[in-house]
């Protein structure tokens, strides 16, 4: 038996110390640098379409060019499947799991609304609808599942999986038949590189459809995200400079420009320490304070780390206040969000700094409370709780 897991990458990274993992440089045909990894531009390939297909150009390459492996897998240079305890599986463990399960993949991602609504918020929803029409024509036995799931709120993500090669090949045959037809029917003109990767985004959902329609037994795993993206670090460095110069207006204009190019910057996979979200909160608060008072919190603190600690403490206080004034049922519903705040504090070593400082404005407190409160009445009660407890 053999297992090979291809780590899709477009940059140099620290490869896991296990020969089971093979770096695969996707989009290699147009790459400006070569890192000595296997490229996706040999043999039968779609490397030149990587700008539209993202990691799928590597998925395709594995399908067509790895012909002698029993089990194949796909992960990313920053994302690896792990056990509940957080360790990466060995080859023997994958072989054992796949004796009982058909496929190993990510845990289902739960969305705030339907998948279709979420997709339409960031992409041209007509491309998703056209995908459904193609499925109805080419694979009608999958169509009812597609329609049902596209109006529900779950999906897999990342195109991360491990499966027997025969099953992997069957999935790829299905997936790329659909996309070959879709590519001929839609306009591939996009405003930026992020939105160009539309086939990669749709395929995450289609893996979910394929697994459910075939009633496959899926072993769903946690995903370890290792390190911030280089692009995310660049954003935080720029924000640190704006904070240091106390330039709230400049910070706002810069962050808005980033969001237009990279709306994924606030997603947890891109912002694993939650600092981009804190930056957005800081920028919004600073500009609201300037408009209301003529000055903002940056007059008191302008060091990046201090700003991050300030908003972590503010959010922690707000989350506690919302829980304190909520009903028991509301408190239970708030647990996950409160735990997320605690997790971010632990990751960033921002806990135990004490209460928020006395110069904290009403605007800052109200904005923080609104992140956690459902409805204006609950937000107002939580705000009054913060004031009465001098939080």
XYZ file of C-alpha atoms in Angstrom:
391
model
C 0.000 0.000 0.000
C 1.126 3.584 -0.543
C -0.142 7.045 0.313
C 0.978 10.271 -1.326
C -0.364 13.629 -0.207
C 0.381 16.525 -2.527
C 0.786 19.884 -0.788
C -0.400 22.521 -3.237
C 1.750 25.622 -3.185
C 2.757 28.673 -5.166
C 5.563 29.669 -2.807
C 8.409 28.094 -0.880
C 7.414 26.620 2.475
C 8.589 24.292 5.221
C 7.654 20.856 3.947
C 6.553 18.348 6.632
C 9.311 15.924 7.546
C 7.508 12.925 6.055
C 8.091 11.520 2.550
C 4.338 10.995 2.229
C 4.012 14.765 1.632
C 5.042 15.991 -1.822
C 5.105 19.731 -2.623
C 3.353 20.464 -5.929
C 3.966 23.884 -7.452
C 0.639 24.896 -9.009
C 0.548 27.391 -11.856
C 4.184 26.461 -12.465
C 4.039 27.185 -16.190
C 3.686 30.919 -15.478
C 5.645 31.057 -12.216
C 8.269 33.756 -11.750
C 10.293 31.570 -9.363
C 11.159 27.890 -9.254
C 11.545 26.258 -5.836
C 12.685 22.849 -6.992
C 9.294 21.265 -6.358
C 7.341 19.067 -8.743
C 5.440 21.359 -11.120
C 1.900 20.961 -12.426
C 3.021 21.719 -16.003
C 4.318 18.308 -17.039
C 2.406 15.520 -18.769
C -1.337 16.064 -19.160
C -1.969 19.349 -17.362
C -3.975 22.587 -17.094
C -1.243 24.635 -15.441
C -1.964 27.633 -17.676
C -5.502 27.778 -16.237
C -4.306 28.039 -12.639
C -5.481 31.669 -12.394
C -9.065 30.356 -12.723
C -8.675 26.940 -11.121
C -6.327 27.701 -8.177
C -5.260 24.439 -6.496
C -7.431 22.504 -8.960
C -4.660 22.681 -11.558
C -2.735 20.496 -9.113
C -5.774 18.277 -8.463
C -5.990 17.720 -12.210
C -2.252 16.971 -12.490
C -2.447 14.304 -9.766
C -5.448 12.736 -11.514
C -3.682 12.473 -14.853
C -0.067 11.862 -13.841
C 0.041 9.822 -10.632
C -0.834 6.352 -11.870
C 0.808 4.001 -9.366
C -0.325 5.180 -5.911
C -2.959 3.342 -3.868
C -4.193 6.403 -1.973
C -3.716 10.037 -2.971
C -4.416 13.202 -1.054
C -4.525 16.951 -1.487
C -3.623 19.548 1.129
C -2.216 23.085 1.035
C 1.156 24.476 2.024
C -0.504 26.007 5.116
C -3.405 23.596 5.707
C -3.108 19.986 6.829
C -5.703 17.484 8.020
C -5.217 16.527 11.660
C -6.764 14.379 14.364
C -9.005 15.862 17.056
C -5.871 16.047 19.224
C -4.172 18.176 16.583
C -1.520 15.831 15.239
C -0.949 15.072 11.548
C -1.812 11.531 10.512
C 0.865 9.028 9.522
C 0.688 6.889 6.388
C -0.332 3.861 8.466
C -3.149 5.846 10.085
C -4.507 6.962 6.717
C -4.439 3.369 5.501
C -6.304 2.247 8.618
C -8.934 4.974 8.361
C -9.535 4.249 4.680
C -10.264 0.616 5.432
C -13.464 1.877 7.115
C -14.169 5.187 5.369
C -14.399 6.098 1.684
C -12.719 9.480 1.938
C -10.920 11.679 4.463
C -11.741 15.374 4.205
C -12.456 18.511 6.234
C -15.188 19.018 8.776
C -18.264 20.618 7.290
C -18.129 24.396 7.360
C -21.350 25.926 8.697
C -22.337 29.184 7.022
C -24.578 31.946 8.429
C -26.960 31.543 5.469
C -27.408 29.315 2.457
C -24.397 28.415 0.342
C -25.985 30.136 -2.654
C -26.518 33.373 -0.734
C -22.959 33.283 0.587
C -21.518 32.635 -2.850
C -23.611 35.411 -4.348
C -22.330 37.881 -1.751
C -18.777 37.531 -3.103
C -19.120 36.165 -6.647
C -21.391 36.183 -9.674
C -24.097 33.765 -8.557
C -25.049 33.051 -12.178
C -21.872 30.932 -12.428
C -23.106 28.729 -9.602
C -26.555 28.499 -11.166
C -25.015 27.546 -14.512
C -23.041 24.845 -12.736
C -26.336 23.425 -11.534
C -27.763 23.435 -15.054
C -24.723 21.560 -16.354
C -25.092 18.964 -13.604
C -28.751 18.512 -14.563
C -27.688 17.873 -18.154
C -24.540 15.776 -17.673
C -25.162 14.092 -14.309
C -28.914 14.307 -13.614
C -28.639 11.803 -10.759
C -26.674 14.456 -8.825
C -29.004 17.365 -9.550
C -31.515 16.947 -6.703
C -28.651 16.785 -4.209
C -27.099 19.926 -5.700
C -30.389 21.850 -5.472
C -31.025 20.712 -1.911
C -27.545 21.494 -0.615
C -27.087 24.818 -2.404
C -30.002 26.167 -0.340
C -28.603 24.778 2.903
C -25.744 26.210 4.962
C -22.942 23.638 4.859
C -19.981 22.841 2.648
C -16.507 21.374 2.671
C -13.641 23.753 2.086
C -10.168 23.912 0.645
C -10.389 20.939 -1.732
C -8.557 18.981 0.955
C -8.999 15.203 0.873
C -7.389 11.765 0.925
C -9.018 8.852 -0.931
C -8.289 5.648 -2.826
C -6.872 6.641 -6.210
C -9.752 4.994 -8.096
C -12.306 7.043 -6.141
C -10.219 10.192 -6.530
C -10.091 9.609 -10.297
C -13.869 9.152 -10.434
C -14.346 12.455 -8.605
C -11.972 14.266 -10.956
C -13.688 12.827 -14.035
C -17.007 14.165 -12.709
C -15.649 17.533 -11.571
C -13.614 18.446 -14.632
C -16.351 17.334 -17.017
C -18.620 19.870 -15.317
C -15.995 22.602 -15.363
C -15.005 21.948 -18.957
C -18.605 22.692 -19.929
C -18.860 25.656 -17.537
C -15.690 27.236 -18.900
C -17.279 27.368 -22.365
C -20.494 28.991 -21.147
C -19.363 31.793 -18.855
C -17.472 35.054 -19.220
C -13.970 34.642 -17.791
C -13.364 38.378 -17.475
C -12.890 39.343 -13.824
C -12.018 42.521 -11.970
C -9.178 40.998 -9.929
C -7.161 37.841 -9.301
C -9.228 36.815 -6.296
C -12.466 36.532 -8.266
C -10.703 34.793 -11.137
C -10.320 31.701 -8.938
C -14.037 30.987 -9.263
C -13.659 27.323 -10.305
C -11.631 26.694 -7.168
C -14.352 28.240 -4.992
C -17.228 26.325 -6.612
C -15.337 23.026 -6.420
C -15.223 23.173 -2.613
C -19.007 22.933 -2.602
C -19.095 20.369 -5.399
C -16.960 17.978 -3.341
C -19.671 18.181 -0.676
C -22.359 17.515 -3.297
C -20.421 14.561 -4.721
C -19.881 12.936 -1.322
C -23.521 13.371 -0.295
C -25.008 12.269 -3.620
C -22.946 9.074 -3.588
C -23.627 8.424 0.113
C -19.917 8.132 0.754
C -18.707 7.523 4.266
C -16.526 10.553 5.001
C -14.020 10.806 7.853
C -14.198 14.530 8.620
C -11.134 16.097 10.239
C -9.882 19.280 11.721
C -7.605 21.427 9.572
C -4.425 22.873 11.045
C -3.535 26.257 9.580
C 0.180 26.956 9.884
C 1.329 30.565 9.879
C -0.240 33.733 8.506
C -0.289 34.309 4.782
C 2.443 36.599 3.492
C -0.260 38.943 2.141
C -1.919 39.079 5.554
C 1.354 39.993 7.226
C 1.838 42.786 4.688
C -1.572 44.222 5.577
C -0.765 44.175 9.290
C 2.602 45.854 8.681
C 0.923 48.642 6.718
C -1.721 49.074 9.412
C 1.004 49.316 12.057
C 2.522 52.188 10.097
C -0.820 54.023 9.841
C -1.465 53.543 13.568
C 2.005 54.805 14.443
C 1.392 57.950 12.379
C -2.095 58.265 13.946
C -3.520 58.412 10.436
C -7.009 56.992 10.918
C -8.294 58.293 7.564
C -5.349 56.818 5.688
C -5.789 53.491 7.480
C -9.456 53.419 6.486
C -8.740 54.167 2.822
C -5.994 51.536 2.712
C -8.096 48.833 4.362
C -11.033 49.522 2.051
C -8.721 49.129 -0.952
C -7.448 45.805 0.421
C -10.988 44.498 0.937
C -11.880 45.291 -2.680
C -8.946 43.243 -3.954
C -9.001 40.528 -1.295
C -12.384 40.095 0.402
C -11.031 36.828 1.852
C -8.617 38.742 4.099
C -11.091 38.558 7.006
C -11.726 34.823 6.698
C -10.248 32.712 9.472
C -8.046 30.765 7.029
C -6.359 34.034 6.042
C -6.558 35.752 9.435
C -5.739 32.956 11.859
C -4.874 35.327 14.750
C -7.910 37.511 14.142
C -5.781 40.634 13.791
C -7.215 41.747 10.459
C -10.682 41.766 12.048
C -9.279 43.753 14.970
C -7.653 46.188 12.521
C -10.987 46.730 10.793
C -12.673 47.307 14.162
C -9.907 49.717 15.171
C -10.115 51.675 11.922
C -13.906 51.944 12.091
C -13.815 53.015 15.740
C -11.073 55.592 15.168
C -12.932 57.260 12.310
C -16.251 57.286 14.159
C -14.540 58.870 17.166
C -12.892 61.487 14.969
C -16.215 62.404 13.421
C -17.914 62.645 16.834
C -15.172 64.030 19.093
C -12.467 65.397 16.822
C -9.949 62.936 18.295
C -9.652 59.164 18.678
C -7.983 56.421 20.722
C -4.827 56.770 18.614
C -4.025 59.867 20.644
C -3.547 57.545 23.654
C -2.003 54.469 22.003
C -0.467 54.201 18.556
C 1.788 51.151 18.859
C 0.333 48.249 16.835
C 0.659 45.641 19.592
C -0.936 48.011 22.115
C -3.845 48.693 19.743
C -4.421 44.960 19.252
C -4.333 44.322 23.015
C -6.742 47.199 23.620
C -9.374 45.819 21.248
C -8.934 42.256 22.501
C -9.648 43.443 26.033
C -12.550 45.585 24.848
C -14.095 42.645 22.974
C -13.585 40.304 25.891
C -15.397 42.757 28.179
C -18.189 43.191 25.633
C -18.654 39.430 25.242
C -18.870 39.020 29.019
C -21.397 41.839 29.256
C -23.620 40.316 26.570
C -23.560 36.967 28.357
C -24.368 38.634 31.676
C -27.541 40.296 30.375
C -28.698 37.483 28.085
C -31.237 34.810 28.848
C -29.993 31.291 29.500
C -30.757 30.254 25.923
C -29.049 33.335 24.517
C -26.044 32.611 26.730
C -25.794 29.128 25.279
C -25.921 30.557 21.764
C -23.161 33.021 22.664
C -20.790 30.327 23.943
C -19.120 29.592 20.613
C -18.411 33.251 19.913
C -17.101 33.885 23.421
C -14.833 30.850 23.150
C -13.542 32.213 19.833
C -12.569 35.449 21.572
C -10.747 33.475 24.263
C -8.975 31.404 21.613
C -7.794 34.517 19.794
C -6.529 35.967 23.078
C -4.558 32.811 23.801
C -3.077 32.683 20.305
C -2.019 36.289 20.515
C -0.918 36.352 24.173
C -3.380 39.174 24.749
C -5.041 37.870 27.886
C -4.683 39.048 31.443
C -3.847 42.648 30.587
C -6.520 44.083 32.859
C -9.690 46.042 32.147
C -10.079 48.495 29.314
C -8.595 51.961 30.025
C -10.704 54.848 31.390
C -10.404 56.900 28.186
C -12.363 54.291 26.210
C -15.178 56.084 24.377
C -18.884 55.247 24.285
C -18.452 54.664 20.555
C -15.773 52.033 21.131
C -17.856 50.214 23.762
C -21.035 50.265 21.691
C -19.201 49.006 18.607
C -17.668 46.115 20.550
C -20.984 45.159 22.146
C -22.700 45.057 18.743
C -20.271 42.315 17.662
C -21.816 39.964 20.216
C -25.368 41.156 20.888
C -28.455 40.020 19.000
C -30.838 42.938 18.560
C -30.730 46.553 19.698
C -32.369 45.885 23.082
C -29.784 43.293 24.054
C -26.980 45.553 22.830
C -28.265 48.456 24.912
C -28.549 46.279 28.045
C -25.007 45.017 27.520
C -23.764 48.580 27.007
C -25.373 49.725 30.255
C -23.842 46.708 31.996
C -20.393 47.758 30.740
C -20.924 51.297 32.011
C -22.230 50.233 35.412
C -19.371 47.805 35.913
C -16.814 50.321 34.590
C -15.622 47.865 31.965
